[in-house]
Amino acid sequence: MRGRFSPKGMTEVEEMETRGVRSAVDLRSDTVTRPSQEMRRAMMSAEVGDDVYGEDPTVNRLELRAAEIFQRAAALFVPSGTMANQIAVHLHTEPGQEVVCESRTHLFNLEMGMAAAFSGVQLRPVATETGRLTWGAVEPALRLADPYNKARTGLVVVENTHNWAGGVVVPPAVTRDLMRELRQRNVACHLDGARIFNAATALGLPVTELTAGFDSLMFCLSKGLGAPVGSLLVGEKEFIHRARVVRKMLGGGMRQAGILAAAGLVALEKGPQRLAEDHDNARYLAQGLSTMAGVRIDPAMVETNIVVFDLSESEFDAPHVVAKLSERNVLANALDPAHVRLVTHCDVDRTRCEEALFALRAVLERE
Ligand SMILES: *Cc1c(COP(=O)(O)O)cnc(C)c1O
C-alpha cells in the first residue's frame, strides 16, 4: 500500500498521517526514504528507451550529469551500490589478488562475500580506531614484494563517509596522501562514496575535492539523496566501457530504466543541498543520547547523518534496545551486541527526532 496515490493526490502514508495514524520514526537507514512528489512527477513523464541498447535518453542524461559533477569522463547507472563496488573490484583486480579495505566497511561486511565469489579475490581488512584509512594503516597490509608466496595487493578501497564507523568523514589530505603512495606502487584505489555528498556537505567542499585521483568511485542516489533506486559508478572512459559489460554479466542491464533515472536526476540536483539538515538532526540526537544512562557517545564526533552509540556500559544490549524502541514506533538497527545505529534522512524532521529521543530515554532509563 505504500506510495500508492489516493484520489486526493496524497500517498496512503500521507493520508494516514492526516488521519492521525503516525508512521514509525524510521531511523534504520537513509535507504528507507520514499520518492518525493517531484520525483514521482519526473518518473511519470520520463522519456525512455532501451538502455541495454544505450537508447534511454533519461539514463544517458543522468550518466552525463554525474560525470560532469565529478569532472570525470564517464559514469554508469547501476541498480545498487553493491553492484558498483563489485564491478570496480572485478575490473581493478585479477583472481588470486588481495583487496585492502577498512575492517568495518560495507565491502567487507555487507556484500555477501561477492568479491571472492565473482572476482576470485580475498579481502584484507585493516582495523582502524576511527574508520579513516590512512597510508600508515594501509602500508603494513600491502603485499607487493613477494610474488611467489603472497597474494599481491591489487586494489585499496576507501569508504567515505564511513558508515559503520559512525558516518565519519575522511578528509582529502588523508586520501591524497594514500593515493600518492599507492600510485607510486601501481596499486589502484576505488572510492566507496555511497555518502560522498554527506562528506562534502560536512566539509563544505565540492565533491571533486574528495574524489579527484581515485581510479574509480561510486555514489548512491538511494541513500540521503532520496531516490528510490540506483547508484553511479564514475571513472575514465575505457573503465566505464568495460564496466558496462560487467554490469550486463551481473544481470544489471535494465531496459526502460529512465523511469528510475528520472527520480535519480531530481535526487542528484536537489538532494545534496538539504543534507546539512540531516546532519543537524543527527547531532541533535547525539546530544540527547549523551545525557542518557549507560550511553557512550561524543556528539562532537557526529559529523554527518549517522549516529552510532555504544551500550557496553548500559544494563541493556543493542538488540534489546532496538526491540523495545520498535514497540514505541521508533526503528533503529543494532550493528553488534553493543552498538546501535540511527540514520537521519529527508523523511525524518526535527519533531520526529524529538519523538525518537523521548522513546530512547524511556527505553534506556525506565524499562
Ligand atoms: C549502502 C551502501 C553501499 C551499497 O548499497 P546498496 O544497498 O547495494 O545500494 C555501499 N557502501 C556503503 C558504505 C553503503 O552504505
Coordinates of N, CA, C and O in Angstrom, one line a residue, residues 30 100-110 125-134 157-171 175 191-200 202 210 223 301-308 335 341-343:
D30 N 19.1 5.6 5.8 CA 18.7 6.6 4.8 C 18.2 6.0 3.5 O 17.8 6.7 2.6
V100 N 42.6 -4.5 -0.1 CA 42.7 -3.9 1.2 C 41.6 -3.0 1.5 O 41.3 -2.1 0.7
C101 N 40.9 -3.1 2.6 CA 39.9 -2.2 3.0 C 39.8 -2.1 4.5 O 40.4 -2.9 5.2
E102 N 39.1 -1.1 5.0 CA 39.0 -0.9 6.5 C 38.0 -2.1 7.0 O 37.2 -2.5 6.3
S103 N 38.2 -2.5 8.2 CA 37.6 -3.7 8.7 C 36.1 -3.5 8.9 O 35.3 -4.5 8.9
R104 N 35.6 -2.3 9.0 CA 34.1 -2.1 9.2 C 33.4 -1.7 7.9 O 32.3 -1.3 8.0
T105 N 34.1 -1.8 6.8 CA 33.5 -1.4 5.5 C 32.3 -2.2 5.1 O 32.2 -3.4 5.4
H106 N 31.5 -1.6 4.3 CA 30.4 -2.3 3.6 C 30.9 -3.4 2.7 O 30.4 -4.5 2.7
L107 N 32.0 -3.1 2.0 CA 32.6 -4.1 1.1 C 32.9 -5.4 1.8 O 32.7 -6.5 1.3
F108 N 33.5 -5.3 3.0 CA 33.9 -6.5 3.8 C 32.8 -7.1 4.5 O 32.7 -8.4 4.6
N109 N 31.8 -6.4 5.0 CA 30.8 -6.9 5.9 C 29.4 -7.2 5.3 O 28.6 -7.9 5.8
L110 N 29.1 -6.5 4.2 CA 27.7 -6.4 3.7 C 27.5 -6.8 2.3 O 26.4 -6.5 1.7
P125 N 41.1 -7.0 5.5 CA 40.6 -5.9 6.3 C 41.6 -5.3 7.3 O 42.4 -6.1 7.8
V126 N 41.6 -4.0 7.4 CA 42.6 -3.3 8.3 C 41.7 -2.6 9.3 O 40.9 -1.8 9.0
A127 N 42.0 -2.9 10.6 CA 41.2 -2.3 11.7 C 41.8 -0.9 12.0 O 43.0 -0.8 12.0
T128 N 41.0 0.1 12.1 CA 41.4 1.4 12.5 C 40.5 1.9 13.6 O 39.4 1.4 13.8
E129 N 41.0 2.8 14.4 CA 40.3 3.4 15.5 C 39.1 4.2 15.0 O 38.0 4.0 15.5
T130 N 39.3 5.0 14.0 CA 38.3 6.0 13.6 C 37.5 5.6 12.4 O 36.5 6.2 12.1
G131 N 38.0 4.6 11.6 CA 37.4 4.3 10.3 C 38.1 5.0 9.2 O 37.8 4.6 8.0
R132 N 39.0 5.9 9.4 CA 39.7 6.6 8.4 C 40.9 5.8 7.9 O 41.8 5.5 8.8
L133 N 40.9 5.4 6.7 CA 42.0 4.5 6.2 C 43.2 5.4 5.7 O 43.2 6.0 4.7
T134 N 44.2 5.5 6.6 CA 45.4 6.3 6.3 C 46.4 5.5 5.6 O 46.4 4.2 5.6
V157 N 40.3 -0.1 -1.2 CA 39.0 0.6 -1.3 C 38.9 1.5 0.0 O 39.1 1.0 1.1
V158 N 38.5 2.7 -0.3 CA 38.3 3.7 0.8 C 36.8 4.0 0.9 O 36.1 4.2 -0.1
E159 N 36.2 4.0 2.1 CA 34.8 4.3 2.3 C 34.6 5.7 2.9 O 35.2 5.9 4.0
N160 N 33.9 6.6 2.2 CA 33.7 8.0 2.7 C 32.4 8.5 2.3 O 32.1 8.6 1.1
T161 N 31.5 8.8 3.3 CA 31.7 8.7 4.7 C 31.7 7.2 5.1 O 31.2 6.3 4.4
H162 N 32.3 6.9 6.3 CA 32.4 5.5 6.7 C 31.2 5.2 7.6 O 31.0 5.7 8.7
N163 N 30.3 4.4 7.0 CA 29.0 4.1 7.5 C 29.1 3.5 9.0 O 28.7 4.1 9.9
W164 N 29.6 2.3 9.1 CA 29.6 1.6 10.4 C 30.5 2.3 11.5 O 30.4 2.1 12.7
A165 N 31.5 3.1 11.0 CA 32.3 3.9 12.0 C 31.6 5.1 12.5 O 32.2 5.9 13.2
G166 N 30.3 5.3 12.1 CA 29.5 6.4 12.6 C 29.4 7.6 11.6 O 29.3 8.7 12.0
G167 N 29.5 7.3 10.3 CA 29.4 8.4 9.3 C 30.5 9.3 9.3 O 30.4 10.5 8.9
V168 N 31.7 8.8 9.7 CA 32.9 9.8 9.8 C 33.4 10.1 8.4 O 33.3 9.3 7.4
V169 N 33.9 11.3 8.3 CA 34.4 11.9 7.0 C 35.9 11.6 6.9 O 36.6 11.8 7.9
V170 N 36.3 11.2 5.8 CA 37.7 11.0 5.6 C 38.2 12.3 4.8 O 37.8 12.5 3.7
P171 N 39.0 13.1 5.4 CA 39.4 14.4 4.8 C 40.3 14.2 3.6 O 41.0 13.2 3.5
T175 N 43.2 11.1 2.0 CA 43.1 10.2 0.8 C 44.2 10.6 -0.2 O 44.7 9.8 -0.9
L191 N 36.9 4.4 -4.6 CA 36.2 5.1 -3.5 C 34.8 4.5 -3.4 O 34.0 4.7 -4.4
D192 N 34.4 4.0 -2.3 CA 33.1 3.7 -2.0 C 32.5 5.0 -1.4 O 32.6 5.2 -0.2
G193 N 31.9 5.8 -2.2 CA 31.4 7.1 -1.8 C 29.9 7.0 -1.8 O 29.2 8.0 -2.2
A194 N 29.3 5.9 -1.2 CA 27.9 5.8 -1.1 C 27.3 7.1 -0.6 O 26.3 7.6 -1.1
R195 N 28.0 7.7 0.4 CA 27.5 9.0 1.0 C 28.5 10.1 0.8 O 28.8 10.9 1.7
I196 N 29.1 10.2 -0.4 CA 30.2 11.2 -0.6 C 29.6 12.6 -0.5 O 30.3 13.6 -0.1
F197 N 28.3 12.8 -0.9 CA 27.7 14.1 -0.8 C 27.6 14.6 0.7 O 27.6 15.8 1.0
N198 N 27.4 13.6 1.6 CA 27.3 13.9 3.0 C 28.7 14.4 3.5 O 28.8 15.3 4.2
A199 N 29.8 13.7 3.0 CA 31.1 14.1 3.4 C 31.4 15.5 2.9 O 32.0 16.3 3.6
A200 N 31.0 15.8 1.6 CA 31.3 17.1 1.0 C 30.5 18.2 1.8 O 31.1 19.3 2.0
A202 N 29.6 18.1 4.9 CA 30.2 18.3 6.3 C 31.5 19.1 6.2 O 31.8 19.9 7.1
L210 N 37.0 15.7 -3.0 CA 37.1 14.5 -2.2 C 37.3 13.3 -3.1 O 37.5 12.2 -2.6
K223 N 20.4 6.7 -1.1 CA 20.6 7.0 0.4 C 20.1 8.4 0.7 O 18.9 8.6 0.4
M301 N 31.8 14.0 17.7 CA 32.3 13.0 16.7 C 31.2 12.8 15.6 O 31.5 12.1 14.6
V302 N 30.0 13.2 15.8 CA 29.0 13.0 14.8 C 29.1 14.1 13.7 O 28.8 15.3 14.0
E303 N 29.6 13.7 12.6 CA 29.9 14.7 11.5 C 28.8 14.7 10.4 O 28.7 15.7 9.7
T304 N 28.1 13.6 10.3 CA 27.1 13.6 9.1 C 25.8 13.1 9.6 O 25.3 13.6 10.6
N305 N 25.2 12.2 8.9 CA 23.8 11.8 9.2 C 23.7 10.4 10.0 O 22.6 9.8 10.0
I306 N 24.8 9.9 10.5 CA 24.8 8.6 11.1 C 25.3 8.8 12.6 O 26.3 9.4 12.8
V307 N 24.5 8.2 13.5 CA 24.8 8.2 14.9 C 25.0 6.7 15.3 O 24.1 6.0 15.3
V308 N 26.2 6.4 15.8 CA 26.4 5.0 16.3 C 26.7 5.2 17.8 O 27.7 6.0 18.1
L335 N 24.1 -2.8 15.3 CA 25.3 -3.2 14.5 C 25.9 -4.5 15.0 O 26.5 -5.3 14.3
R341 N 22.7 1.9 15.7 CA 22.9 2.9 14.7 C 21.6 3.6 14.4 O 20.6 3.0 14.2
L342 N 21.6 4.9 14.3 CA 20.5 5.8 13.9 C 21.0 6.6 12.7 O 22.1 7.1 12.7
V343 N 20.1 6.6 11.7 CA 20.5 7.4 10.5 C 19.3 8.4 10.2 O 18.2 8.0 10.1

